[in-house]
PDB file of C-alpha atoms in Angstrom:
ATOM      1  CA  MET A 145     -20.948  84.342  58.263  1.00  0.00           C
ATOM      2  CA  VAL A 146     -24.272  83.071  56.985  1.00  0.00           C
ATOM      3  CA  MET A 147     -23.757  79.328  57.453  1.00  0.00           C
ATOM      4  CA  LYS A 148     -20.901  77.008  58.347  1.00  0.00           C
ATOM      5  CA  ASP A 149     -22.492  73.669  59.266  1.00  0.00           C
ATOM      6  CA  GLU A 150     -24.181  70.948  57.235  1.00  0.00           C
ATOM      7  CA  ILE A 151     -22.737  72.097  53.927  1.00  0.00           C
ATOM      8  CA  PRO A 152     -20.805  69.012  52.815  1.00  0.00           C
ATOM      9  CA  HIS A 153     -20.060  69.854  49.177  1.00  0.00           C
ATOM     10  CA  PRO A 154     -21.582  73.124  47.876  1.00  0.00           C
ATOM     11  CA  PHE A 155     -20.969  73.841  44.200  1.00  0.00           C
ATOM     12  CA  ALA A 156     -22.921  76.618  42.431  1.00  0.00           C
ATOM     13  CA  LEU A 157     -24.497  79.643  44.118  1.00  0.00           C
ATOM     14  CA  THR A 158     -27.101  82.240  43.162  1.00  0.00           C
ATOM     15  CA  LEU A 159     -28.879  85.091  44.931  1.00  0.00           C
ATOM     16  CA  HIS A 160     -32.440  86.434  44.825  1.00  0.00           C
ATOM     17  CA  ARG A 161     -33.492  89.220  47.177  1.00  0.00           C
ATOM     18  CA  ASP A 162     -32.561  87.982  50.677  1.00  0.00           C
ATOM     19  CA  MET A 163     -32.329  84.324  49.682  1.00  0.00           C
ATOM     20  CA  LEU A 164     -29.257  82.315  48.776  1.00  0.00           C
ATOM     21  CA  PHE A 165     -29.658  79.151  46.705  1.00  0.00           C
ATOM     22  CA  TRP A 166     -26.945  76.606  46.013  1.00  0.00           C
ATOM     23  CA  THR A 167     -26.412  73.097  44.718  1.00  0.00           C
ATOM     24  CA  ASP A 168     -24.698  70.413  46.753  1.00  0.00           C
ATOM     25  CA  TRP A 169     -22.985  67.395  45.214  1.00  0.00           C
ATOM     26  CA  SER A 170     -23.100  65.383  48.434  1.00  0.00           C
ATOM     27  CA  THR A 171     -26.773  65.839  49.321  1.00  0.00           C
ATOM     28  CA  LYS A 172     -27.712  65.855  45.606  1.00  0.00           C
ATOM     29  CA  ALA A 173     -30.150  68.683  46.247  1.00  0.00           C
ATOM     30  CA  VAL A 174     -30.761  72.410  45.870  1.00  0.00           C
ATOM     31  CA  HIS A 175     -30.747  74.282  49.175  1.00  0.00           C
ATOM     32  CA  GLY A 176     -31.820  77.745  50.250  1.00  0.00           C
ATOM     33  CA  CYS A 177     -31.137  80.073  53.165  1.00  0.00           C
ATOM     34  CA  ASN A 178     -31.910  83.651  54.181  1.00  0.00           C
ATOM     35  CA  LYS A 179     -28.673  85.641  53.946  1.00  0.00           C
ATOM     36  CA  LEU A 180     -29.675  88.078  56.719  1.00  0.00           C
ATOM     37  CA  SER A 181     -31.082  85.790  59.381  1.00  0.00           C
ATOM     38  CA  GLY A 182     -28.656  82.943  58.750  1.00  0.00           C
ATOM     39  CA  CYS A 183     -31.511  80.497  58.867  1.00  0.00           C
ATOM     40  CA  VAL A 184     -31.083  76.769  59.080  1.00  0.00           C
ATOM     41  CA  LYS A 185     -30.470  75.210  55.696  1.00  0.00           C
ATOM     42  CA  ARG A 186     -33.582  73.880  53.986  1.00  0.00           C
ATOM     43  CA  SER A 187     -33.840  71.638  50.965  1.00  0.00           C
ATOM     44  CA  THR A 188     -35.696  73.264  48.109  1.00  0.00           C
ATOM     45  CA  PHE A 189     -35.478  70.494  45.536  1.00  0.00           C
ATOM     46  CA  GLY A 190     -34.008  67.014  45.766  1.00  0.00           C
ATOM     47  CA  GLY A 191     -33.599  63.794  43.877  1.00  0.00           C
ATOM     48  CA  TYR A 192     -31.128  65.016  41.249  1.00  0.00           C
ATOM     49  CA  LEU A 193     -28.259  62.804  40.131  1.00  0.00           C
ATOM     50  CA  THR A 194     -25.637  65.534  40.570  1.00  0.00           C
ATOM     51  CA  PRO A 195     -26.961  69.113  40.565  1.00  0.00           C
ATOM     52  CA  MET A 196     -24.548  71.469  38.855  1.00  0.00           C
ATOM     53  CA  GLY A 197     -25.078  75.125  37.923  1.00  0.00           C
ATOM     54  CA  ILE A 198     -27.952  77.179  39.303  1.00  0.00           C
ATOM     55  CA  GLN A 199     -29.388  80.562  38.367  1.00  0.00           C
ATOM     56  CA  VAL A 200     -32.448  82.563  39.420  1.00  0.00           C
ATOM     57  CA  TYR A 201     -34.559  84.014  36.634  1.00  0.00           C
ATOM     58  CA  HIS A 202     -36.836  86.846  37.759  1.00  0.00           C
ATOM     59  CA  ARG A 203     -38.143  90.110  36.329  1.00  0.00           C
ATOM     60  CA  GLU A 204     -36.217  92.063  38.955  1.00  0.00           C
ATOM     61  CA  ARG A 205     -32.965  90.631  37.598  1.00  0.00           C
ATOM     62  CA  GLN A 206     -33.925  91.537  34.027  1.00  0.00           C
ATOM     63  CA  PRO A 207     -34.524  95.311  34.209  1.00  0.00           C
ATOM     64  CA  SER A 208     -36.202  96.955  31.260  1.00  0.00           C
ATOM     65  CA  ALA A 209     -33.863  99.000  29.073  1.00  0.00           C
ATOM     66  CA  PRO A 210     -33.889 100.214  25.458  1.00  0.00           C
ATOM     67  CA  THR A 211     -32.013  97.950  23.038  1.00  0.00           C
ATOM     68  CA  PRO A 212     -31.226  97.961  19.297  1.00  0.00           C
ATOM     69  CA  CYS A 213     -33.627  95.031  18.927  1.00  0.00           C
ATOM     70  CA  ASP A 214     -36.621  97.085  20.077  1.00  0.00           C
ATOM     71  CA  ASN A 215     -37.033  98.802  16.706  1.00  0.00           C
ATOM     72  CA  ASN A 216     -38.379  96.370  14.104  1.00  0.00           C
ATOM     73  CA  ASN A 217     -36.478  93.483  15.706  1.00  0.00           C
ATOM     74  CA  GLY A 218     -33.241  95.160  14.614  1.00  0.00           C
ATOM     75  CA  GLY A 219     -34.210  94.459  11.013  1.00  0.00           C
ATOM     76  CA  CYS A 220     -33.639  90.737  11.603  1.00  0.00           C
ATOM     77  CA  SER A 221     -35.967  88.268   9.929  1.00  0.00           C
ATOM     78  CA  HIS A 222     -35.812  85.871  12.887  1.00  0.00           C
ATOM     79  CA  LEU A 223     -33.624  86.344  15.980  1.00  0.00           C
ATOM     80  CA  CYS A 224     -32.096  89.588  17.216  1.00  0.00           C
ATOM     81  CA  LEU A 225     -29.346  88.978  19.780  1.00  0.00           C
ATOM     82  CA  LEU A 226     -27.722  91.670  21.883  1.00  0.00           C
ATOM     83  CA  SER A 227     -23.948  92.026  21.726  1.00  0.00           C
ATOM     84  CA  ALA A 228     -21.232  93.857  23.661  1.00  0.00           C
ATOM     85  CA  ASN A 229     -19.652  95.069  20.414  1.00  0.00           C
ATOM     86  CA  GLU A 230     -20.945  97.620  17.921  1.00  0.00           C
ATOM     87  CA  PRO A 231     -23.589  97.783  16.577  1.00  0.00           C
ATOM     88  CA  PHE A 232     -24.460  95.997  19.865  1.00  0.00           C
ATOM     89  CA  TYR A 233     -26.649  93.349  18.249  1.00  0.00           C
ATOM     90  CA  SER A 234     -26.509  90.641  15.612  1.00  0.00           C
ATOM     91  CA  CYS A 235     -29.076  88.640  13.677  1.00  0.00           C
ATOM     92  CA  ALA A 236     -29.312  84.878  14.069  1.00  0.00           C
ATOM     93  CA  CYS A 237     -31.342  82.037  12.596  1.00  0.00           C
ATOM     94  CA  PRO A 238     -33.130  78.931  13.875  1.00  0.00           C
ATOM     95  CA  THR A 239     -31.044  75.822  14.488  1.00  0.00           C
ATOM     96  CA  GLY A 240     -29.400  74.567  11.308  1.00  0.00           C
ATOM     97  CA  VAL A 241     -30.363  77.556   9.139  1.00  0.00           C
ATOM     98  CA  LEU A 242     -27.790  79.912   7.609  1.00  0.00           C
ATOM     99  CA  LEU A 243     -27.906  83.693   7.426  1.00  0.00           C
ATOM    100  CA  GLU A 244     -27.984  85.359   4.009  1.00  0.00           C
ATOM    101  CA  ASN A 245     -25.150  87.646   2.905  1.00  0.00           C
ATOM    102  CA  ASP A 246     -27.141  90.688   4.038  1.00  0.00           C
ATOM    103  CA  ASN A 247     -26.631  89.467   7.639  1.00  0.00           C
ATOM    104  CA  VAL A 248     -30.266  90.098   8.536  1.00  0.00           C
ATOM    105  CA  THR A 249     -32.300  87.549   6.549  1.00  0.00           C
ATOM    106  CA  CYS A 250     -32.338  83.816   7.218  1.00  0.00           C
ATOM    107  CA  LYS A 251     -32.435  81.310   4.402  1.00  0.00           C
ATOM    108  CA  ASP A 252     -35.669  79.428   3.788  1.00  0.00           C
ATOM    109  CA  GLY A 253     -34.742  76.459   5.974  1.00  0.00           C
ATOM    110  CA  PRO A 254     -31.740  74.121   5.662  1.00  0.00           C
ATOM    111  CA  GLN A 255     -30.361  73.802   2.133  1.00  0.00           C
ATOM    112  CA  GLU A 256     -28.642  70.448   2.766  1.00  0.00           C
ATOM    113  CA  LEU A 257     -29.965  68.039   5.367  1.00  0.00           C
ATOM    114  CA  LEU A 258     -30.332  64.488   6.618  1.00  0.00           C
ATOM    115  CA  LEU A 259     -33.682  62.923   7.500  1.00  0.00           C
ATOM    116  CA  VAL A 260     -33.513  60.297  10.225  1.00  0.00           C
ATOM    117  CA  VAL A 261     -36.306  57.902  11.225  1.00  0.00           C
ATOM    118  CA  ARG A 262     -36.181  56.792  14.878  1.00  0.00           C
ATOM    119  CA  ARG A 263     -39.187  54.493  15.169  1.00  0.00           C
ATOM    120  CA  THR A 264     -41.484  56.920  17.015  1.00  0.00           C
ATOM    121  CA  ASP A 265     -40.155  60.200  15.634  1.00  0.00           C
ATOM    122  CA  ILE A 266     -38.552  61.757  12.577  1.00  0.00           C
ATOM    123  CA  ARG A 267     -35.605  64.113  12.886  1.00  0.00           C
ATOM    124  CA  ARG A 268     -33.976  66.651  10.629  1.00  0.00           C
ATOM    125  CA  ILE A 269     -30.226  67.280  10.775  1.00  0.00           C
ATOM    126  CA  SER A 270     -28.931  70.294   8.904  1.00  0.00           C
ATOM    127  CA  LEU A 271     -25.627  69.905   7.070  1.00  0.00           C
ATOM    128  CA  ASP A 272     -25.355  73.668   6.533  1.00  0.00           C
ATOM    129  CA  THR A 273     -24.001  74.338  10.021  1.00  0.00           C
ATOM    130  CA  PRO A 274     -21.131  72.561  11.813  1.00  0.00           C
ATOM    131  CA  ASP A 275     -23.092  71.623  14.959  1.00  0.00           C
ATOM    132  CA  PHE A 276     -25.257  68.968  13.220  1.00  0.00           C
ATOM    133  CA  THR A 277     -28.001  69.431  15.820  1.00  0.00           C
ATOM    134  CA  ASP A 278     -31.019  67.187  15.275  1.00  0.00           C
ATOM    135  CA  VAL A 279     -34.493  68.747  15.301  1.00  0.00           C
ATOM    136  CA  VAL A 280     -37.525  66.560  16.024  1.00  0.00           C
ATOM    137  CA  LEU A 281     -40.344  67.274  13.584  1.00  0.00           C
ATOM    138  CA  GLU A 282     -43.701  67.990  15.217  1.00  0.00           C
ATOM    139  CA  LEU A 283     -45.552  65.001  13.793  1.00  0.00           C
ATOM    140  CA  SER A 284     -48.320  63.022  15.466  1.00  0.00           C
ATOM    141  CA  GLY A 285     -49.351  59.383  15.454  1.00  0.00           C
ATOM    142  CA  ILE A 286     -45.973  57.842  14.592  1.00  0.00           C
ATOM    143  CA  LYS A 287     -45.878  54.308  16.005  1.00  0.00           C
ATOM    144  CA  HIS A 288     -43.175  52.461  14.053  1.00  0.00           C
ATOM    145  CA  ALA A 289     -41.744  54.519  11.217  1.00  0.00           C
ATOM    146  CA  ILE A 290     -39.636  52.410   8.854  1.00  0.00           C
ATOM    147  CA  ALA A 291     -38.480  54.359   5.795  1.00  0.00           C
ATOM    148  CA  ILE A 292     -38.503  57.931   4.548  1.00  0.00           C
ATOM    149  CA  ASP A 293     -37.993  59.882   1.341  1.00  0.00           C
ATOM    150  CA  TYR A 294     -38.105  63.523   0.307  1.00  0.00           C
ATOM    151  CA  ASP A 295     -39.887  65.281  -2.549  1.00  0.00           C
ATOM    152  CA  PRO A 296     -37.811  68.353  -3.516  1.00  0.00           C
ATOM    153  CA  VAL A 297     -40.593  69.691  -5.752  1.00  0.00           C
ATOM    154  CA  GLU A 298     -43.242  70.095  -3.064  1.00  0.00           C
ATOM    155  CA  LYS A 299     -40.674  70.062  -0.226  1.00  0.00           C
ATOM    156  CA  GLN A 300     -42.452  67.294   1.631  1.00  0.00           C
ATOM    157  CA  ILE A 301     -41.316  64.147   3.398  1.00  0.00           C
ATOM    158  CA  TYR A 302     -42.968  60.749   2.885  1.00  0.00           C
ATOM    159  CA  TRP A 303     -42.678  57.877   5.359  1.00  0.00           C
ATOM    160  CA  THR A 304     -44.048  54.399   6.015  1.00  0.00           C
ATOM    161  CA  ASP A 305     -45.364  53.202   9.379  1.00  0.00           C
ATOM    162  CA  ASP A 306     -45.428  49.449   9.898  1.00  0.00           C
ATOM    163  CA  GLU A 307     -47.595  49.489  13.034  1.00  0.00           C
ATOM    164  CA  THR A 308     -50.328  51.835  11.802  1.00  0.00           C
ATOM    165  CA  ARG A 309     -50.047  50.328   8.290  1.00  0.00           C
ATOM    166  CA  THR A 310     -50.053  53.712   6.648  1.00  0.00           C
ATOM    167  CA  ILE A 311     -48.019  55.890   4.323  1.00  0.00           C
ATOM    168  CA  ARG A 312     -47.998  59.564   5.261  1.00  0.00           C
ATOM    169  CA  ARG A 313     -46.475  62.833   4.221  1.00  0.00           C
ATOM    170  CA  ALA A 314     -45.871  66.286   5.710  1.00  0.00           C
ATOM    171  CA  HIS A 315     -43.888  69.458   5.162  1.00  0.00           C
ATOM    172  CA  LEU A 316     -40.329  69.686   6.478  1.00  0.00           C
ATOM    173  CA  ASN A 317     -41.493  71.798   9.412  1.00  0.00           C
ATOM    174  CA  GLY A 318     -44.029  69.136  10.430  1.00  0.00           C
ATOM    175  CA  THR A 319     -47.146  70.946   9.211  1.00  0.00           C
ATOM    176  CA  GLY A 320     -49.701  69.690   6.706  1.00  0.00           C
ATOM    177  CA  GLN A 321     -49.542  66.055   7.797  1.00  0.00           C
ATOM    178  CA  GLN A 322     -51.667  63.820   5.557  1.00  0.00           C
ATOM    179  CA  ASN A 323     -52.484  60.138   5.190  1.00  0.00           C
ATOM    180  CA  LEU A 324     -51.801  58.880   1.665  1.00  0.00           C
ATOM    181  CA  VAL A 325     -52.376  55.139   2.039  1.00  0.00           C
ATOM    182  CA  THR A 326     -54.478  53.680   4.854  1.00  0.00           C
ATOM    183  CA  THR A 327     -56.020  50.554   3.293  1.00  0.00           C
ATOM    184  CA  GLU A 328     -54.829  47.606   1.249  1.00  0.00           C
ATOM    185  CA  VAL A 329     -51.393  47.845   2.825  1.00  0.00           C
ATOM    186  CA  HIS A 330     -50.071  45.258   5.282  1.00  0.00           C
ATOM    187  CA  HIS A 331     -46.457  45.976   6.192  1.00  0.00           C
ATOM    188  CA  PRO A 332     -45.169  49.016   4.266  1.00  0.00           C
ATOM    189  CA  ASP A 333     -41.396  49.186   4.364  1.00  0.00           C
ATOM    190  CA  GLY A 334     -39.262  50.890   1.728  1.00  0.00           C
ATOM    191  CA  ILE A 335     -40.494  54.010  -0.047  1.00  0.00           C
ATOM    192  CA  ALA A 336     -39.165  56.032  -2.995  1.00  0.00           C
ATOM    193  CA  ILE A 337     -40.505  59.230  -4.550  1.00  0.00           C
ATOM    194  CA  ASP A 338     -40.108  59.777  -8.294  1.00  0.00           C
ATOM    195  CA  TRP A 339     -40.201  63.566  -8.158  1.00  0.00           C
ATOM    196  CA  ILE A 340     -40.041  63.895 -11.962  1.00  0.00           C
ATOM    197  CA  ALA A 341     -42.881  61.547 -12.962  1.00  0.00           C
ATOM    198  CA  ARG A 342     -44.702  62.300  -9.677  1.00  0.00           C
ATOM    199  CA  ASN A 343     -44.977  58.627  -8.726  1.00  0.00           C
ATOM    200  CA  MET A 344     -44.605  57.054  -5.296  1.00  0.00           C
ATOM    201  CA  TYR A 345     -43.199  53.535  -4.958  1.00  0.00           C
ATOM    202  CA  TRP A 346     -43.255  51.379  -1.846  1.00  0.00           C
ATOM    203  CA  THR A 347     -42.555  47.798  -0.828  1.00  0.00           C
ATOM    204  CA  ASP A 348     -44.967  45.713   1.231  1.00  0.00           C
ATOM    205  CA  THR A 349     -43.497  42.670   2.984  1.00  0.00           C
ATOM    206  CA  GLY A 350     -46.988  41.590   3.976  1.00  0.00           C
ATOM    207  CA  THR A 351     -48.093  41.131   0.378  1.00  0.00           C
ATOM    208  CA  ASP A 352     -44.618  40.604  -1.137  1.00  0.00           C
ATOM    209  CA  ARG A 353     -45.278  43.302  -3.694  1.00  0.00           C
ATOM    210  CA  ILE A 354     -43.841  46.559  -4.984  1.00  0.00           C
ATOM    211  CA  GLU A 355     -46.637  49.111  -5.355  1.00  0.00           C
ATOM    212  CA  VAL A 356     -46.789  52.339  -7.330  1.00  0.00           C
ATOM    213  CA  ALA A 357     -49.269  55.206  -7.329  1.00  0.00           C
ATOM    214  CA  ARG A 358     -49.465  58.876  -8.144  1.00  0.00           C
ATOM    215  CA  SER A 359     -49.526  60.964  -4.996  1.00  0.00           C
ATOM    216  CA  MET A 360     -52.379  63.227  -6.112  1.00  0.00           C
ATOM    217  CA  GLU A 361     -54.473  60.179  -7.026  1.00  0.00           C
ATOM    218  CA  LEU A 362     -53.847  58.804  -3.544  1.00  0.00           C
ATOM    219  CA  LEU A 363     -55.073  62.028  -1.949  1.00  0.00           C
ATOM    220  CA  ALA A 364     -58.262  61.859  -3.990  1.00  0.00           C
ATOM    221  CA  ARG A 365     -58.677  58.175  -3.121  1.00  0.00           C
ATOM    222  CA  TYR A 366     -58.120  58.351   0.619  1.00  0.00           C
TER     223      TYR A 366
END
């Protein structure tokens, strides 16, 4: 017997070398003990609401072995995942992206999606997959995003920011962020992209106007 006292409600358990680690619902902490010496319980981490599962990740528990993914990533364009069934691996794609019919190549991003503005961030939700997981775009400087639109020609998103008083754009993956309008705008709200005529429309509640400009002219101007 390693321990029998002061273990009010142990839940999950893991082992690393001579150390046992477990979570306890009563103490709301992670505890550790030497399995050979039967040492007195010691708290390793505390302050959790209710610690649940626990697992040790260490190189010793991940021994090196040849896998089908070692050779050219298994032929997968993105993720190569090991499997218990032949051919013992499968290709997978980033969140919200479908695999092509060849089962090795991922599509060029989501084909159908929702764009959601959440004040200080912009999120993309793929409609191609049933999980509908939201992905936060890696954009900087968003203070109070109001409205958003998408240009399918250049595959870029456009959004207004009421606090910074700007109109910006970026690629769907968050790269190539640019300021389009930074002056002569008070409170930009709604925005609409005319992807055929290449015009950008926006409303400004500070000036009570509807503005229009060509996006390339804005880049040259600002």
